[in-house]
Structure formats: structure tokens, C-alpha cells
Amino acid sequence: AVQDEIRRSEEDARRKVIQRVRAHDLIMKVSDTEWQWDRSKLTIYFTAEKRVDFRALVRDLASTFRTRIELRQIGVRDEAARLSGVGRCGREYCCSSWLTELSPVNLGLAKDQHLSLNPSQISGGCGRLLCCLKYEHEFYVAARRRFPKEGKTLRTAVGTEKVIAVDIFRERVFLRSEEQGPRIIPLVQLREEVEQLGDVLMTAERRAQMAGEGPVVAPARPAAPAAGDSPATPEASARHSRRRRRGGGGPSNPPPARD
């Protein structure tokens, strides 16, 4: 009963604060008010795009409520956590129900998951990007390592095909070739075709990417020793050294010795 009374008084205090904010012509939004249990302090939470000089407002509110006033500026995500609400998933906001720490969320998370970049579809009630974009991000990144990247060209049983899209849930790859048109095949079948018909280096790279092992670096090819790489006679060696100092080109092998 006491808690309900305090709640009603807090709502009444919020309405009065809003009236005083309008009277002082301040650009700020009063989100919530909170009484201390003994009514010795009234905390007012607000949001504002810019810095607000509310010193005159604090003096006005102190004389109105006859108590100590604390104005605390919060962000829009903190505001959503305080006021709560129902998200697009039909459940209570994570930030107001169980999420204790608000981690930064950027647009790259939506891009990695191939979601629509329309702000209305990936934003929460606070107007910022959905916190849940971060929950499954690691899964999407790990799953996509097993697939070829979109836009890559592969040599398959059909010929040369371009990867249009991938479906990580159904394990399918969307391909298109100029001769045969589009087709959809399982990832396992694509691996087999690439391994059977692709060249050796490309096959190794694709297999590593599809298995999530990272790119395969081909070993450096050792230079084949050519016959006559080093001069056979002292005279030829001297001519070869002078030519290198002058920066000249031409064959470094000496002429064949005559019998």
C-alpha cells in the first residue's frame, strides 16, 4: 500500500515537473521521477539532445516540493529500460526485464546477419538498434565461414558459376551461370563438384573457407635451378659481375666452350 502511494505521488510529481519545464522554456523530456523512501530527495530523470542549464529549474522545483532535487540526464536506451515496454518480438524489453548491461550495437551486426538495413525494422522502442542483434552474431559469423562468399566465381559441374546468396539454415547455395541460369544446390554437393572439377589451389581454398578453417596459403614454389646459372669460367664471371654493377641485362650464361 505504501509503495502504491509513493508511485501515485511520483506520477503526480512528474506532471508538475513537466509544467515547470515548460514554464522555463527548456528543451528536455522528463522521463520519470523517483521519490526517496523518506521523501528527503526527489530524483528526476530526463533526456535531452543538448546540454541543458537547469539551475533556475532546480531552485523552482525545490521551493515547489520542499525537498532536495536531483536532475539526472539519461540516454534513450536507459529511458527505455526505466519505463519498460513490449518489443517487436511480443516480449518485455530485454533492458527492463533481464539485461543488466547495455552493450554497444552497431550496423555491422545487421550486415553480417544479412538483415534489412531499414531503421524501422532493426530498431527497438528506444529508437536505437535492437540489443538482440548481438545475441546470435557469433553464430552467424561462424556459420558463414563454411560457405563461399557472395559474388565469388566457382568452377562446378555446370561450368563457371557465380554465388548469388547462401542459406545457412537449410545448408543451400544459390548459384547462377550465364549458360544454365540460376540453380540452388546443397552445400555438400557444391563441395563435391568443386573438389572434382576445380583446380587444385582453388579447391583447397574453397574447402578451407567452407569448413571454417581460414584461407589456405599455397606453399611457395622453389625456383628450378637452370643449367648454367653460374658462370663456368673466370672470364665469364668477371663479365657477369661488371654487367650487374652497370645494371645491364641479357643472358648471364657464358658462350659454349669450343673444343
PDB file of C-alpha atoms in Angstrom:
ATOM      1  CA  ALA A   1       0.000   0.000   0.000  1.00  0.00           C
ATOM      2  CA  VAL A   2       2.825   2.382   0.866  1.00  0.00           C
ATOM      3  CA  GLN A   3       4.593   1.545  -2.370  1.00  0.00           C
ATOM      4  CA  ASP A   4       1.443   2.202  -4.385  1.00  0.00           C
ATOM      5  CA  GLU A   5       1.024   5.563  -2.665  1.00  0.00           C
ATOM      6  CA  ILE A   6       4.609   6.514  -3.460  1.00  0.00           C
ATOM      7  CA  ARG A   7       4.053   5.505  -7.087  1.00  0.00           C
ATOM      8  CA  ARG A   8       0.991   7.696  -7.379  1.00  0.00           C
ATOM      9  CA  SER A   9       2.834  10.616  -5.819  1.00  0.00           C
ATOM     10  CA  GLU A  10       5.729  10.105  -8.245  1.00  0.00           C
ATOM     11  CA  GLU A  11       3.376  10.308 -11.216  1.00  0.00           C
ATOM     12  CA  ASP A  12       1.824  13.465  -9.777  1.00  0.00           C
ATOM     13  CA  ALA A  13       5.311  14.913  -9.261  1.00  0.00           C
ATOM     14  CA  ARG A  14       6.241  14.104 -12.877  1.00  0.00           C
ATOM     15  CA  ARG A  15       3.256  16.061 -14.190  1.00  0.00           C
ATOM     16  CA  LYS A  16       4.200  19.065 -12.056  1.00  0.00           C
ATOM     17  CA  VAL A  17       7.817  18.896 -13.210  1.00  0.00           C
ATOM     18  CA  ILE A  18       6.697  18.878 -16.847  1.00  0.00           C
ATOM     19  CA  GLN A  19       4.669  22.024 -16.205  1.00  0.00           C
ATOM     20  CA  ARG A  20       7.649  23.800 -14.652  1.00  0.00           C
ATOM     21  CA  VAL A  21       9.924  22.714 -17.516  1.00  0.00           C
ATOM     22  CA  ARG A  22       7.514  24.288 -19.996  1.00  0.00           C
ATOM     23  CA  ALA A  23       7.330  27.423 -17.879  1.00  0.00           C
ATOM     24  CA  HIS A  24      11.125  27.748 -18.029  1.00  0.00           C
ATOM     25  CA  ASP A  25      11.074  27.024 -21.784  1.00  0.00           C
ATOM     26  CA  LEU A  26      13.670  24.240 -21.543  1.00  0.00           C
ATOM     27  CA  ILE A  27      14.186  21.710 -24.331  1.00  0.00           C
ATOM     28  CA  MET A  28      14.173  18.485 -22.336  1.00  0.00           C
ATOM     29  CA  LYS A  29      11.920  15.479 -21.912  1.00  0.00           C
ATOM     30  CA  VAL A  30      11.009  14.384 -18.390  1.00  0.00           C
ATOM     31  CA  SER A  31      11.073  10.583 -18.406  1.00  0.00           C
ATOM     32  CA  ASP A  32      10.498   9.570 -14.809  1.00  0.00           C
ATOM     33  CA  THR A  33      10.555  10.766 -11.216  1.00  0.00           C
ATOM     34  CA  GLU A  34      11.579   8.821  -8.140  1.00  0.00           C
ATOM     35  CA  TRP A  35      10.997   9.681  -4.504  1.00  0.00           C
ATOM     36  CA  GLN A  36      13.423   8.536  -1.855  1.00  0.00           C
ATOM     37  CA  TRP A  37      11.630   6.371   0.715  1.00  0.00           C
ATOM     38  CA  ASP A  38      11.608   9.149   3.347  1.00  0.00           C
ATOM     39  CA  ARG A  39      10.712  11.894   0.848  1.00  0.00           C
ATOM     40  CA  SER A  40      14.009  13.642   1.541  1.00  0.00           C
ATOM     41  CA  LYS A  41      15.001  13.702  -2.141  1.00  0.00           C
ATOM     42  CA  LEU A  42      13.215  13.735  -5.483  1.00  0.00           C
ATOM     43  CA  THR A  43      15.208  12.392  -8.439  1.00  0.00           C
ATOM     44  CA  ILE A  44      14.087  13.497 -11.881  1.00  0.00           C
ATOM     45  CA  TYR A  45      15.264  11.581 -14.953  1.00  0.00           C
ATOM     46  CA  PHE A  46      15.235  13.364 -18.294  1.00  0.00           C
ATOM     47  CA  THR A  47      16.595  13.139 -21.822  1.00  0.00           C
ATOM     48  CA  ALA A  48      17.891  15.983 -23.961  1.00  0.00           C
ATOM     49  CA  GLU A  49      19.817  16.225 -27.205  1.00  0.00           C
ATOM     50  CA  LYS A  50      21.966  19.090 -25.938  1.00  0.00           C
ATOM     51  CA  ARG A  51      23.305  20.297 -22.641  1.00  0.00           C
ATOM     52  CA  VAL A  52      20.596  21.987 -20.552  1.00  0.00           C
ATOM     53  CA  ASP A  53      21.112  24.749 -17.983  1.00  0.00           C
ATOM     54  CA  PHE A  54      18.541  23.773 -15.367  1.00  0.00           C
ATOM     55  CA  ARG A  55      19.854  25.690 -12.357  1.00  0.00           C
ATOM     56  CA  ALA A  56      16.836  28.002 -12.251  1.00  0.00           C
ATOM     57  CA  LEU A  57      14.556  24.992 -12.656  1.00  0.00           C
ATOM     58  CA  VAL A  58      16.150  23.213  -9.693  1.00  0.00           C
ATOM     59  CA  ARG A  59      15.545  26.210  -7.427  1.00  0.00           C
ATOM     60  CA  ASP A  60      11.947  26.418  -8.619  1.00  0.00           C
ATOM     61  CA  LEU A  61      11.326  22.697  -8.007  1.00  0.00           C
ATOM     62  CA  ALA A  62      12.982  22.802  -4.590  1.00  0.00           C
ATOM     63  CA  SER A  63      10.589  25.521  -3.467  1.00  0.00           C
ATOM     64  CA  THR A  64       7.639  23.649  -5.009  1.00  0.00           C
ATOM     65  CA  PHE A  65       8.271  20.246  -3.422  1.00  0.00           C
ATOM     66  CA  ARG A  66      10.100  21.438  -0.293  1.00  0.00           C
ATOM     67  CA  THR A  67      12.792  18.807  -0.665  1.00  0.00           C
ATOM     68  CA  ARG A  68      16.181  18.192  -2.260  1.00  0.00           C
ATOM     69  CA  ILE A  69      16.053  17.953  -6.063  1.00  0.00           C
ATOM     70  CA  GLU A  70      18.377  15.916  -8.274  1.00  0.00           C
ATOM     71  CA  LEU A  71      18.099  16.123 -12.067  1.00  0.00           C
ATOM     72  CA  ARG A  72      19.779  13.218 -13.840  1.00  0.00           C
ATOM     73  CA  GLN A  73      20.213  13.162 -17.615  1.00  0.00           C
ATOM     74  CA  ILE A  74      19.997   9.693 -19.180  1.00  0.00           C
ATOM     75  CA  GLY A  75      20.178   8.253 -22.684  1.00  0.00           C
ATOM     76  CA  VAL A  76      17.268   6.937 -24.703  1.00  0.00           C
ATOM     77  CA  ARG A  77      18.266   3.318 -24.057  1.00  0.00           C
ATOM     78  CA  ASP A  78      18.343   3.937 -20.308  1.00  0.00           C
ATOM     79  CA  GLU A  79      14.968   5.618 -20.622  1.00  0.00           C
ATOM     80  CA  ALA A  80      13.506   2.535 -22.295  1.00  0.00           C
ATOM     81  CA  ALA A  81      14.965   0.367 -19.538  1.00  0.00           C
ATOM     82  CA  ARG A  82      13.310   2.510 -16.856  1.00  0.00           C
ATOM     83  CA  LEU A  83       9.909   2.830 -18.497  1.00  0.00           C
ATOM     84  CA  SER A  84       9.807  -0.738 -19.926  1.00  0.00           C
ATOM     85  CA  GLY A  85       7.537  -1.817 -22.768  1.00  0.00           C
ATOM     86  CA  VAL A  86       6.845  -4.634 -25.237  1.00  0.00           C
ATOM     87  CA  GLY A  87       9.243  -5.218 -28.099  1.00  0.00           C
ATOM     88  CA  ARG A  88       8.553  -6.294 -31.679  1.00  0.00           C
ATOM     89  CA  CYS A  89       9.022  -9.915 -30.531  1.00  0.00           C
ATOM     90  CA  GLY A  90       5.994  -9.611 -28.231  1.00  0.00           C
ATOM     91  CA  ARG A  91       8.017  -9.832 -25.043  1.00  0.00           C
ATOM     92  CA  GLU A  92       9.083  -7.256 -22.484  1.00  0.00           C
ATOM     93  CA  TYR A  93      12.144  -5.198 -23.326  1.00  0.00           C
ATOM     94  CA  CYS A  94      15.350  -7.088 -22.540  1.00  0.00           C
ATOM     95  CA  CYS A  95      16.860  -3.970 -20.980  1.00  0.00           C
ATOM     96  CA  SER A  96      13.990  -3.678 -18.495  1.00  0.00           C
ATOM     97  CA  SER A  97      13.494  -7.386 -17.722  1.00  0.00           C
ATOM     98  CA  TRP A  98      16.831  -9.185 -17.502  1.00  0.00           C
ATOM     99  CA  LEU A  99      19.625  -7.363 -19.374  1.00  0.00           C
ATOM    100  CA  THR A 100      21.861  -5.710 -16.778  1.00  0.00           C
ATOM    101  CA  GLU A 101      24.445  -4.151 -19.106  1.00  0.00           C
ATOM    102  CA  LEU A 102      23.734  -2.205 -22.297  1.00  0.00           C
ATOM    103  CA  SER A 103      26.490  -3.134 -24.743  1.00  0.00           C
ATOM    104  CA  PRO A 104      27.119  -1.069 -27.874  1.00  0.00           C
ATOM    105  CA  VAL A 105      25.356  -2.262 -31.025  1.00  0.00           C
ATOM    106  CA  ASN A 106      26.487  -1.167 -34.498  1.00  0.00           C
ATOM    107  CA  LEU A 107      25.140  -1.555 -38.012  1.00  0.00           C
ATOM    108  CA  GLY A 108      27.793  -4.116 -38.876  1.00  0.00           C
ATOM    109  CA  LEU A 109      25.933  -6.703 -36.781  1.00  0.00           C
ATOM    110  CA  ALA A 110      22.878  -6.371 -39.036  1.00  0.00           C
ATOM    111  CA  LYS A 111      25.023  -6.545 -42.177  1.00  0.00           C
ATOM    112  CA  ASP A 112      26.749  -9.744 -41.031  1.00  0.00           C
ATOM    113  CA  GLN A 113      23.340 -11.356 -40.497  1.00  0.00           C
ATOM    114  CA  HIS A 114      22.059 -10.097 -43.888  1.00  0.00           C
ATOM    115  CA  LEU A 115      19.151  -8.294 -42.270  1.00  0.00           C
ATOM    116  CA  SER A 116      17.273  -5.394 -43.749  1.00  0.00           C
ATOM    117  CA  LEU A 117      19.024  -2.098 -43.068  1.00  0.00           C
ATOM    118  CA  ASN A 118      15.699  -0.278 -42.830  1.00  0.00           C
ATOM    119  CA  PRO A 119      15.861   1.532 -39.450  1.00  0.00           C
ATOM    120  CA  SER A 120      12.197   0.809 -38.734  1.00  0.00           C
ATOM    121  CA  GLN A 121      12.863  -2.950 -38.912  1.00  0.00           C
ATOM    122  CA  ILE A 122      16.048  -3.186 -36.838  1.00  0.00           C
ATOM    123  CA  SER A 123      15.360  -0.514 -34.207  1.00  0.00           C
ATOM    124  CA  GLY A 124      13.848  -1.011 -30.773  1.00  0.00           C
ATOM    125  CA  GLY A 125      11.400   1.067 -28.785  1.00  0.00           C
ATOM    126  CA  CYS A 126      14.202   3.454 -27.854  1.00  0.00           C
ATOM    127  CA  GLY A 127      14.871   4.287 -31.497  1.00  0.00           C
ATOM    128  CA  ARG A 128      18.314   2.676 -31.398  1.00  0.00           C
ATOM    129  CA  LEU A 129      19.458  -0.609 -32.928  1.00  0.00           C
ATOM    130  CA  LEU A 130      17.982  -3.719 -31.321  1.00  0.00           C
ATOM    131  CA  CYS A 131      20.088  -5.129 -28.492  1.00  0.00           C
ATOM    132  CA  CYS A 132      19.194  -8.663 -29.639  1.00  0.00           C
ATOM    133  CA  LEU A 133      21.224  -8.172 -32.835  1.00  0.00           C
ATOM    134  CA  LYS A 134      24.236  -9.077 -30.742  1.00  0.00           C
ATOM    135  CA  TYR A 135      22.880 -12.301 -29.265  1.00  0.00           C
ATOM    136  CA  GLU A 136      23.351 -14.533 -32.345  1.00  0.00           C
ATOM    137  CA  HIS A 137      26.060 -12.595 -34.142  1.00  0.00           C
ATOM    138  CA  GLU A 138      28.845 -15.070 -33.346  1.00  0.00           C
ATOM    139  CA  PHE A 139      26.726 -17.944 -34.663  1.00  0.00           C
ATOM    140  CA  TYR A 140      26.130 -16.187 -37.991  1.00  0.00           C
ATOM    141  CA  VAL A 141      29.810 -15.331 -38.419  1.00  0.00           C
ATOM    142  CA  ALA A 142      30.911 -18.902 -37.632  1.00  0.00           C
ATOM    143  CA  ALA A 143      28.257 -20.429 -39.909  1.00  0.00           C
ATOM    144  CA  ARG A 144      29.117 -18.234 -42.886  1.00  0.00           C
ATOM    145  CA  ARG A 145      32.757 -19.325 -42.784  1.00  0.00           C
ATOM    146  CA  ARG A 146      31.595 -22.688 -44.137  1.00  0.00           C
ATOM    147  CA  PHE A 147      30.069 -21.084 -47.228  1.00  0.00           C
ATOM    148  CA  PRO A 148      31.670 -19.335 -50.216  1.00  0.00           C
ATOM    149  CA  LYS A 149      31.247 -15.582 -50.193  1.00  0.00           C
ATOM    150  CA  GLU A 150      28.548 -13.938 -52.264  1.00  0.00           C
ATOM    151  CA  GLY A 151      29.862 -12.683 -55.571  1.00  0.00           C
ATOM    152  CA  LYS A 152      32.627 -15.282 -55.856  1.00  0.00           C
ATOM    153  CA  THR A 153      33.016 -17.321 -59.043  1.00  0.00           C
ATOM    154  CA  LEU A 154      33.359 -21.107 -58.796  1.00  0.00           C
ATOM    155  CA  ARG A 155      34.095 -23.892 -61.267  1.00  0.00           C
ATOM    156  CA  THR A 156      31.408 -26.559 -60.875  1.00  0.00           C
ATOM    157  CA  ALA A 157      29.847 -29.388 -62.837  1.00  0.00           C
ATOM    158  CA  VAL A 158      27.757 -26.859 -64.768  1.00  0.00           C
ATOM    159  CA  GLY A 159      30.725 -24.664 -65.623  1.00  0.00           C
ATOM    160  CA  THR A 160      31.601 -21.249 -64.267  1.00  0.00           C
ATOM    161  CA  GLU A 161      29.005 -20.106 -61.742  1.00  0.00           C
ATOM    162  CA  LYS A 162      28.662 -17.082 -59.501  1.00  0.00           C
ATOM    163  CA  VAL A 163      27.496 -17.301 -55.885  1.00  0.00           C
ATOM    164  CA  ILE A 164      24.352 -15.191 -55.550  1.00  0.00           C
ATOM    165  CA  ALA A 165      23.300 -15.970 -51.964  1.00  0.00           C
ATOM    166  CA  VAL A 166      23.634 -18.574 -49.222  1.00  0.00           C
ATOM    167  CA  ASP A 167      21.105 -20.113 -46.851  1.00  0.00           C
ATOM    168  CA  ILE A 168      22.920 -21.098 -43.663  1.00  0.00           C
ATOM    169  CA  PHE A 169      19.813 -22.631 -42.076  1.00  0.00           C
ATOM    170  CA  ARG A 170      18.972 -25.009 -44.941  1.00  0.00           C
ATOM    171  CA  GLU A 171      22.622 -25.508 -45.948  1.00  0.00           C
ATOM    172  CA  ARG A 172      21.975 -24.321 -49.513  1.00  0.00           C
ATOM    173  CA  VAL A 173      23.835 -22.152 -52.006  1.00  0.00           C
ATOM    174  CA  PHE A 174      22.223 -20.059 -54.753  1.00  0.00           C
ATOM    175  CA  LEU A 175      24.310 -20.085 -57.954  1.00  0.00           C
ATOM    176  CA  ARG A 176      23.940 -18.563 -61.406  1.00  0.00           C
ATOM    177  CA  SER A 177      25.746 -19.152 -64.681  1.00  0.00           C
ATOM    178  CA  GLU A 178      25.387 -17.353 -67.995  1.00  0.00           C
ATOM    179  CA  GLU A 179      24.771 -20.630 -69.845  1.00  0.00           C
ATOM    180  CA  GLN A 180      22.474 -22.538 -67.455  1.00  0.00           C
ATOM    181  CA  GLY A 181      20.890 -19.736 -65.441  1.00  0.00           C
ATOM    182  CA  PRO A 182      20.195 -19.925 -61.678  1.00  0.00           C
ATOM    183  CA  ARG A 183      20.114 -23.042 -59.548  1.00  0.00           C
ATOM    184  CA  ILE A 184      20.033 -23.979 -55.862  1.00  0.00           C
ATOM    185  CA  ILE A 185      22.167 -26.844 -54.560  1.00  0.00           C
ATOM    186  CA  PRO A 186      23.099 -28.181 -51.111  1.00  0.00           C
ATOM    187  CA  LEU A 187      26.420 -27.091 -49.685  1.00  0.00           C
ATOM    188  CA  VAL A 188      27.649 -30.706 -49.593  1.00  0.00           C
ATOM    189  CA  GLN A 189      27.020 -31.133 -53.326  1.00  0.00           C
ATOM    190  CA  LEU A 190      28.814 -27.885 -54.088  1.00  0.00           C
ATOM    191  CA  ARG A 191      31.857 -29.094 -52.164  1.00  0.00           C
ATOM    192  CA  GLU A 192      31.952 -32.310 -54.166  1.00  0.00           C
ATOM    193  CA  GLU A 193      31.663 -30.509 -57.508  1.00  0.00           C
ATOM    194  CA  VAL A 194      34.371 -28.013 -56.649  1.00  0.00           C
ATOM    195  CA  GLU A 195      36.708 -30.745 -55.416  1.00  0.00           C
ATOM    196  CA  GLN A 196      36.178 -32.877 -58.526  1.00  0.00           C
ATOM    197  CA  LEU A 197      36.277 -30.194 -61.216  1.00  0.00           C
ATOM    198  CA  GLY A 198      38.007 -27.207 -59.684  1.00  0.00           C
ATOM    199  CA  ASP A 199      41.721 -26.588 -59.986  1.00  0.00           C
ATOM    200  CA  VAL A 200      43.881 -27.746 -57.072  1.00  0.00           C
ATOM    201  CA  LEU A 201      44.639 -24.386 -55.467  1.00  0.00           C
ATOM    202  CA  MET A 202      41.064 -23.112 -55.729  1.00  0.00           C
ATOM    203  CA  THR A 203      39.742 -26.383 -54.349  1.00  0.00           C
ATOM    204  CA  ALA A 204      41.968 -26.107 -51.282  1.00  0.00           C
ATOM    205  CA  GLU A 205      40.946 -22.505 -50.658  1.00  0.00           C
ATOM    206  CA  ARG A 206      37.237 -23.238 -51.058  1.00  0.00           C
ATOM    207  CA  ARG A 207      37.430 -26.312 -48.859  1.00  0.00           C
ATOM    208  CA  ALA A 208      39.102 -24.307 -46.092  1.00  0.00           C
ATOM    209  CA  GLN A 209      36.555 -21.487 -46.364  1.00  0.00           C
ATOM    210  CA  MET A 210      33.591 -23.859 -46.380  1.00  0.00           C
ATOM    211  CA  ALA A 211      34.999 -25.806 -43.401  1.00  0.00           C
ATOM    212  CA  GLY A 212      35.673 -22.605 -41.479  1.00  0.00           C
ATOM    213  CA  GLU A 213      39.406 -23.232 -41.218  1.00  0.00           C
ATOM    214  CA  GLY A 214      40.513 -19.963 -42.758  1.00  0.00           C
ATOM    215  CA  PRO A 215      42.327 -19.450 -46.055  1.00  0.00           C
ATOM    216  CA  VAL A 216      44.876 -21.963 -47.237  1.00  0.00           C
ATOM    217  CA  VAL A 217      48.214 -20.467 -48.187  1.00  0.00           C
ATOM    218  CA  ALA A 218      49.837 -22.271 -51.069  1.00  0.00           C
ATOM    219  CA  PRO A 219      53.484 -23.146 -50.454  1.00  0.00           C
ATOM    220  CA  ALA A 220      55.979 -21.036 -52.323  1.00  0.00           C
ATOM    221  CA  ARG A 221      57.235 -22.732 -55.460  1.00  0.00           C
ATOM    222  CA  PRO A 222      61.022 -23.269 -55.279  1.00  0.00           C
ATOM    223  CA  ALA A 223      62.956 -21.807 -58.138  1.00  0.00           C
ATOM    224  CA  ALA A 224      64.059 -24.508 -60.536  1.00  0.00           C
ATOM    225  CA  PRO A 225      67.841 -24.480 -60.996  1.00  0.00           C
ATOM    226  CA  ALA A 226      68.674 -23.767 -64.597  1.00  0.00           C
ATOM    227  CA  ALA A 227      71.706 -25.218 -66.264  1.00  0.00           C
ATOM    228  CA  GLY A 228      74.478 -22.667 -66.422  1.00  0.00           C
ATOM    229  CA  ASP A 229      73.076 -20.346 -63.733  1.00  0.00           C
ATOM    230  CA  SER A 230      76.590 -19.644 -62.506  1.00  0.00           C
ATOM    231  CA  PRO A 231      79.393 -18.707 -64.899  1.00  0.00           C
ATOM    232  CA  ALA A 232      81.626 -21.571 -65.925  1.00  0.00           C
ATOM    233  CA  THR A 233      84.874 -19.591 -66.414  1.00  0.00           C
ATOM    234  CA  PRO A 234      86.589 -16.771 -64.506  1.00  0.00           C
ATOM    235  CA  GLU A 235      86.347 -14.527 -67.580  1.00  0.00           C
ATOM    236  CA  ALA A 236      82.614 -15.070 -67.806  1.00  0.00           C
ATOM    237  CA  SER A 237      82.269 -14.469 -64.072  1.00  0.00           C
ATOM    238  CA  ALA A 238      84.032 -11.129 -64.363  1.00  0.00           C
ATOM    239  CA  ARG A 239      81.863 -10.084 -67.322  1.00  0.00           C
ATOM    240  CA  HIS A 240      78.761 -11.144 -65.347  1.00  0.00           C
ATOM    241  CA  SER A 241      79.785  -9.054 -62.305  1.00  0.00           C
ATOM    242  CA  ARG A 242      80.513  -5.950 -64.402  1.00  0.00           C
ATOM    243  CA  ARG A 243      77.178  -6.288 -66.157  1.00  0.00           C
ATOM    244  CA  ARG A 244      75.320  -6.482 -62.809  1.00  0.00           C
ATOM    245  CA  ARG A 245      77.143  -3.403 -61.457  1.00  0.00           C
ATOM    246  CA  ARG A 246      76.220  -1.419 -64.594  1.00  0.00           C
ATOM    247  CA  GLY A 247      72.605  -2.619 -64.283  1.00  0.00           C
ATOM    248  CA  GLY A 248      72.716  -4.306 -67.664  1.00  0.00           C
ATOM    249  CA  GLY A 249      70.531  -7.219 -68.645  1.00  0.00           C
ATOM    250  CA  GLY A 250      70.997 -10.011 -71.033  1.00  0.00           C
ATOM    251  CA  PRO A 251      71.878 -13.628 -70.534  1.00  0.00           C
ATOM    252  CA  SER A 252      74.224 -14.426 -67.716  1.00  0.00           C
ATOM    253  CA  ASN A 253      75.376 -17.769 -69.149  1.00  0.00           C
ATOM    254  CA  PRO A 254      78.762 -17.850 -70.925  1.00  0.00           C
ATOM    255  CA  PRO A 255      79.020 -18.926 -74.538  1.00  0.00           C
ATOM    256  CA  PRO A 256      79.639 -22.616 -75.028  1.00  0.00           C
ATOM    257  CA  ALA A 257      83.292 -23.555 -74.890  1.00  0.00           C
ATOM    258  CA  ARG A 258      84.878 -24.636 -78.112  1.00  0.00           C
ATOM    259  CA  ASP A 259      86.895 -27.757 -78.386  1.00  0.00           C
TER     260      ASP A 259
END
